[in-house]
Amino acid sequence: MSFRFEIEARDGKPRAGRIVTPHGAIDTPVFMPVGTLATVKAVAQDVLEELGVEILLNNTYHLYLRPGVEMVRSLGGVQRFMAWDKPILTDSGGFQVFSLSELRKVTEDGVAFRSHLDGSSHMFTPESSIAAQIGLGADIIMAFDECTEHPASRDRARASMEMTLRWLQRSRDYFEAHKEEVPWFAKFSGQTQALFGIVQGGMYPDLRRESAERTVEIDLPGYAIGGLSVGEPRPMTYEMVDAAIPYLPENKPRYLMGVGTPEEIVHYVAQGVDMMDCVLPTRAARHGLLFTSEGKLTIKNAQFARDEGPIDPKCGCKVCGRYSRAYLRHLYASNELLAQTLNTVHNLAYYLDTMRGVRQAIILGEFATFLSGVKPPHLSVP
Amino acid sequence: MSFRFEIEARDGKPRAGRIVTPHGAIDTPVFMPVGTLATVKAVAQDVLEELGVEILLNNTYHLYLRPGVEMVRSLGGVQRFMAWDKPILTDSGGFQVFSLSELRKVTEDGVAFRSHLDGSSHMFTPESSIAAQIGLGADIIMAFDECTEHPASRDRARASMEMTLRWLQRSRDYFEAHKEEVPWFAKFSGQTQALFGIVQGGMYPDLRRESAERTVEIDLPGYAIGGLSVGEPRPMTYEMVDAAIPYLPENKPRYLMGVGTPEEIVHYVAQGVDMMDCVLPTRAARHGLLFTSEGKLTIKNAQFARDEGPIDPKCGCKVCGRYSRAYLRHLYASNELLAQTLNTVHNLAYYLDTMRGVRQAIILGEFATFLSGVKPPHLSVP
């Protein structure tokens, strides 16, 4: 078995589980830090290990442009390339093409786009996205989908959903024909990657249900919910998650893409989600926005200039154990590189601690109590 | 005793010793990494500890402007401010005023200057520099001197040297009257800082000798050689060091300021130097220039794009133990923050390993052999 998912405990909809991949195991629910270009910005791999990170997300779009898929493949795949001997998940590249590239043109075949770096012309199709992801060699890879924009009319959302379903079939067909080309196929005695499908359907609950039902007709090791957190109000996000989750298999991991705040990720677990990723903790950190048990904190504020306390007195991370708010404010105000490292380490610790608390609460059957201590997430918009 | 220096071994001119300060001991010869704004750029304090760093240099000019001396004093001094519970040395601010600030005007009283940050007007005098350094609370502080520019006429070099001697007396007088104001005076049971004097004299050996002789007439715990590595050819630097060293006390540490390449620092030890500092390893790292046992390496070069080897196969640092040149090149070419961290950690490890090798060689009486393995330093200009 290249991939398996075991549920260890349930507490209502929330599940505590374990995903096993060729590069190791992952406790779920899990928050996956984003390491765009095969690096979590400003944080070294040994520090990620100290934080207890078990899986990273890398962006196919970015690695396809730099250093290029063939380069990473020739160096043994992205785990070996970045000296991270644990699981990695790559997205399909579709979302970045939609959000970053210029002159995007979507056809049935795929998406033509220009690089945000140099304007050069490229094309992603379901086949080329999967080829790129096989070359990069992440443990979990994603079908090539169209992230429906918001707002979108019902007709537009349906058409987009239908194309995503056709693209899923093409993604799966290409993967099945080429899965043995993953760079570590021989090293891991013939193990291959796990391909996940993605539910779309815009902001229409019935389309979300239909998308889920038709996506799971293709038997895959896991399923994701995409096209959310794209500008819609948060209650609508919850509604769309609720619309899809009942139609995803109980025994497969459920991955909600691109979310959320610390409060929100707890609430998504409450809905039955197992995996999440978001740039929020890392990107916010680089802008001096820190997450704490008391809420958000903007470290540049003058009120912290003489504050000898840690970012969060309840946090056990090594940044809170050593440095004062006054020092962190000084680093940030002085534009020092160390500000970005320390702020990111704290925010990731806060997210990972939150997920560890969530998991423990599920195992103890105390998730409802845990949840009641979390602020209503629609009050905290990123 | 607030400060003492013990020589453990001699091997010709080179000495292996130990400096004891209120915040701990330092093995010499020592290379001091530069932590300008109370941070070694891009490297966290625990990583500096792992590297075996025993003393950092902080810049008074920078900390005076941001976050300000009174702020650091009120937070317990710079060691506590930056959560670095080991020795720190501050320079006098004079060199940065000369090199960074605008509209500088030097008079007998001191130096008027405008901040490089916002153009605001400031004045450093021997008294105000020492007051600032007492407020910052480093373990070792430097007399306020004039770093004579290069080239300088003999008359100009003498006049500048004479002013530095008068400023030394004023620095010492102010220090003696105010040394008990250091923020950690009570915490360390009445221990105070160590004030070092600075030899100047331009590029004139007889002035260097005279400066050394007259500087040591003031009894201080250590003496520095300043005004070198300011654009002169390297053989001239060695000549000036040789001109001063014999006139500095055997039983006091000798600090050569602002030097040098890995090869050069070994040769300065050969001349009898105990302490050095330089931005070279850290600044070069941020520009992708790495020091190795095979010489310098520019990590951005295309030749490293597929190179799976470490920066330096002979280096035992954690960067060389984990990451390939190909990955480090990718990080640097992609302008990733982690490039700056990893490059800096390696370069500092290389400098510190060099100094540990030097010290061990002195203790074993094998310094000449060690030196013979080092390239002639005048061939490697930074």
PDB file of N, CA, C and O in Angstrom, chain B residues 265-293:
ATOM      1  N   ILE B 265      42.359  36.438   8.856  1.00  0.00           N
ATOM      2  CA  ILE B 265      42.233  36.392  10.316  1.00  0.00           C
ATOM      3  C   ILE B 265      43.244  35.421  10.920  1.00  0.00           C
ATOM      4  O   ILE B 265      43.725  35.629  12.026  1.00  0.00           O
ATOM      5  N   VAL B 266      43.598  34.383  10.179  1.00  0.00           N
ATOM      6  CA  VAL B 266      44.644  33.474  10.663  1.00  0.00           C
ATOM      7  C   VAL B 266      45.983  34.208  10.722  1.00  0.00           C
ATOM      8  O   VAL B 266      46.751  34.064  11.680  1.00  0.00           O
ATOM      9  N   HIS B 267      46.249  35.008   9.703  1.00  0.00           N
ATOM     10  CA  HIS B 267      47.526  35.729   9.675  1.00  0.00           C
ATOM     11  C   HIS B 267      47.592  36.821  10.738  1.00  0.00           C
ATOM     12  O   HIS B 267      48.668  37.115  11.265  1.00  0.00           O
ATOM     13  N   TYR B 268      46.458  37.424  11.075  1.00  0.00           N
ATOM     14  CA  TYR B 268      46.481  38.405  12.173  1.00  0.00           C
ATOM     15  C   TYR B 268      46.763  37.712  13.495  1.00  0.00           C
ATOM     16  O   TYR B 268      47.460  38.251  14.349  1.00  0.00           O
ATOM     17  N   VAL B 269      46.209  36.506  13.662  1.00  0.00           N
ATOM     18  CA  VAL B 269      46.547  35.739  14.874  1.00  0.00           C
ATOM     19  C   VAL B 269      48.059  35.492  14.910  1.00  0.00           C
ATOM     20  O   VAL B 269      48.691  35.601  15.965  1.00  0.00           O
ATOM     21  N   ALA B 270      48.613  35.193  13.736  1.00  0.00           N
ATOM     22  CA  ALA B 270      50.068  34.963  13.666  1.00  0.00           C
ATOM     23  C   ALA B 270      50.843  36.180  14.153  1.00  0.00           C
ATOM     24  O   ALA B 270      51.958  36.062  14.669  1.00  0.00           O
ATOM     25  N   GLN B 271      50.239  37.354  14.001  1.00  0.00           N
ATOM     26  CA  GLN B 271      50.904  38.581  14.435  1.00  0.00           C
ATOM     27  C   GLN B 271      50.679  38.874  15.919  1.00  0.00           C
ATOM     28  O   GLN B 271      51.230  39.835  16.438  1.00  0.00           O
ATOM     29  N   GLY B 272      49.826  38.082  16.572  1.00  0.00           N
ATOM     30  CA  GLY B 272      49.612  38.282  18.003  1.00  0.00           C
ATOM     31  C   GLY B 272      48.264  38.890  18.357  1.00  0.00           C
ATOM     32  O   GLY B 272      48.054  39.337  19.484  1.00  0.00           O
ATOM     33  N   VAL B 273      47.326  38.888  17.389  1.00  0.00           N
ATOM     34  CA  VAL B 273      45.990  39.449  17.638  1.00  0.00           C
ATOM     35  C   VAL B 273      45.113  38.396  18.331  1.00  0.00           C
ATOM     36  O   VAL B 273      45.194  37.205  18.016  1.00  0.00           O
ATOM     37  N   ASP B 274      44.265  38.872  19.277  1.00  0.00           N
ATOM     38  CA  ASP B 274      43.396  37.965  20.037  1.00  0.00           C
ATOM     39  C   ASP B 274      41.922  38.052  19.648  1.00  0.00           C
ATOM     40  O   ASP B 274      41.167  37.098  19.847  1.00  0.00           O
ATOM     41  N   MET B 275      41.494  39.208  19.176  1.00  0.00           N
ATOM     42  CA  MET B 275      40.073  39.426  18.899  1.00  0.00           C
ATOM     43  C   MET B 275      39.923  40.132  17.551  1.00  0.00           C
ATOM     44  O   MET B 275      40.712  41.027  17.229  1.00  0.00           O
ATOM     45  N   MET B 276      38.900  39.736  16.809  1.00  0.00           N
ATOM     46  CA  MET B 276      38.598  40.389  15.535  1.00  0.00           C
ATOM     47  C   MET B 276      37.092  40.398  15.315  1.00  0.00           C
ATOM     48  O   MET B 276      36.377  39.575  15.895  1.00  0.00           O
ATOM     49  N   ASP B 277      36.632  41.311  14.472  1.00  0.00           N
ATOM     50  CA  ASP B 277      35.223  41.310  14.061  1.00  0.00           C
ATOM     51  C   ASP B 277      35.184  41.761  12.621  1.00  0.00           C
ATOM     52  O   ASP B 277      36.097  42.466  12.160  1.00  0.00           O
ATOM     53  N   CYS B 278      34.143  41.384  11.915  1.00  0.00           N
ATOM     54  CA  CYS B 278      34.002  41.834  10.534  1.00  0.00           C
ATOM     55  C   CYS B 278      32.605  41.504  10.044  1.00  0.00           C
ATOM     56  O   CYS B 278      32.037  40.478  10.407  1.00  0.00           O
ATOM     57  N   VAL B 279      32.037  42.369   9.198  1.00  0.00           N
ATOM     58  CA  VAL B 279      30.752  42.063   8.571  1.00  0.00           C
ATOM     59  C   VAL B 279      30.920  41.100   7.402  1.00  0.00           C
ATOM     60  O   VAL B 279      29.922  40.620   6.860  1.00  0.00           O
ATOM     61  N   LEU B 280      32.151  40.815   7.022  1.00  0.00           N
ATOM     62  CA  LEU B 280      32.361  40.048   5.788  1.00  0.00           C
ATOM     63  C   LEU B 280      31.601  38.710   5.740  1.00  0.00           C
ATOM     64  O   LEU B 280      30.885  38.458   4.760  1.00  0.00           O
ATOM     65  N   PRO B 281      31.720  37.844   6.733  1.00  0.00           N
ATOM     66  CA  PRO B 281      31.030  36.555   6.577  1.00  0.00           C
ATOM     67  C   PRO B 281      29.523  36.695   6.460  1.00  0.00           C
ATOM     68  O   PRO B 281      28.878  35.962   5.690  1.00  0.00           O
ATOM     69  N   THR B 282      28.943  37.628   7.198  1.00  0.00           N
ATOM     70  CA  THR B 282      27.487  37.780   7.182  1.00  0.00           C
ATOM     71  C   THR B 282      27.029  38.556   5.941  1.00  0.00           C
ATOM     72  O   THR B 282      26.084  38.161   5.260  1.00  0.00           O
ATOM     73  N   ARG B 283      27.709  39.657   5.630  1.00  0.00           N
ATOM     74  CA  ARG B 283      27.297  40.442   4.464  1.00  0.00           C
ATOM     75  C   ARG B 283      27.521  39.660   3.172  1.00  0.00           C
ATOM     76  O   ARG B 283      26.666  39.652   2.278  1.00  0.00           O
ATOM     77  N   ALA B 284      28.666  39.008   3.064  1.00  0.00           N
ATOM     78  CA  ALA B 284      28.955  38.221   1.854  1.00  0.00           C
ATOM     79  C   ALA B 284      27.906  37.127   1.682  1.00  0.00           C
ATOM     80  O   ALA B 284      27.438  36.873   0.564  1.00  0.00           O
ATOM     81  N   ALA B 285      27.525  36.496   2.795  1.00  0.00           N
ATOM     82  CA  ALA B 285      26.511  35.428   2.727  1.00  0.00           C
ATOM     83  C   ALA B 285      25.224  35.955   2.114  1.00  0.00           C
ATOM     84  O   ALA B 285      24.595  35.285   1.287  1.00  0.00           O
ATOM     85  N   ARG B 286      24.835  37.155   2.514  1.00  0.00           N
ATOM     86  CA  ARG B 286      23.575  37.701   1.997  1.00  0.00           C
ATOM     87  C   ARG B 286      23.681  38.042   0.516  1.00  0.00           C
ATOM     88  O   ARG B 286      22.673  38.250  -0.154  1.00  0.00           O
ATOM     89  N   HIS B 287      24.920  38.129   0.001  1.00  0.00           N
ATOM     90  CA  HIS B 287      25.117  38.320  -1.430  1.00  0.00           C
ATOM     91  C   HIS B 287      25.507  37.018  -2.124  1.00  0.00           C
ATOM     92  O   HIS B 287      25.996  37.034  -3.259  1.00  0.00           O
ATOM     93  N   GLY B 288      25.324  35.896  -1.426  1.00  0.00           N
ATOM     94  CA  GLY B 288      25.549  34.597  -2.068  1.00  0.00           C
ATOM     95  C   GLY B 288      27.000  34.194  -2.177  1.00  0.00           C
ATOM     96  O   GLY B 288      27.334  33.269  -2.929  1.00  0.00           O
ATOM     97  N   LEU B 289      27.882  34.869  -1.451  1.00  0.00           N
ATOM     98  CA  LEU B 289      29.314  34.547  -1.499  1.00  0.00           C
ATOM     99  C   LEU B 289      29.649  33.696  -0.277  1.00  0.00           C
ATOM    100  O   LEU B 289      29.519  34.147   0.862  1.00  0.00           O
ATOM    101  N   LEU B 290      30.087  32.468  -0.538  1.00  0.00           N
ATOM    102  CA  LEU B 290      30.299  31.504   0.540  1.00  0.00           C
ATOM    103  C   LEU B 290      31.782  31.162   0.652  1.00  0.00           C
ATOM    104  O   LEU B 290      32.468  30.999  -0.360  1.00  0.00           O
ATOM    105  N   PHE B 291      32.254  31.026   1.881  1.00  0.00           N
ATOM    106  CA  PHE B 291      33.650  30.671   2.120  1.00  0.00           C
ATOM    107  C   PHE B 291      33.758  29.165   2.324  1.00  0.00           C
ATOM    108  O   PHE B 291      32.956  28.579   3.051  1.00  0.00           O
ATOM    109  N   THR B 292      34.733  28.563   1.664  1.00  0.00           N
ATOM    110  CA  THR B 292      34.920  27.114   1.786  1.00  0.00           C
ATOM    111  C   THR B 292      36.410  26.802   1.883  1.00  0.00           C
ATOM    112  O   THR B 292      37.257  27.653   1.617  1.00  0.00           O
ATOM    113  N   SER B 293      36.692  25.544   2.227  1.00  0.00           N
ATOM    114  CA  SER B 293      38.084  25.105   2.323  1.00  0.00           C
ATOM    115  C   SER B 293      38.774  25.125   0.962  1.00  0.00           C
ATOM    116  O   SER B 293      39.992  25.072   0.878  1.00  0.00           O
TER     117      SER B 293
END
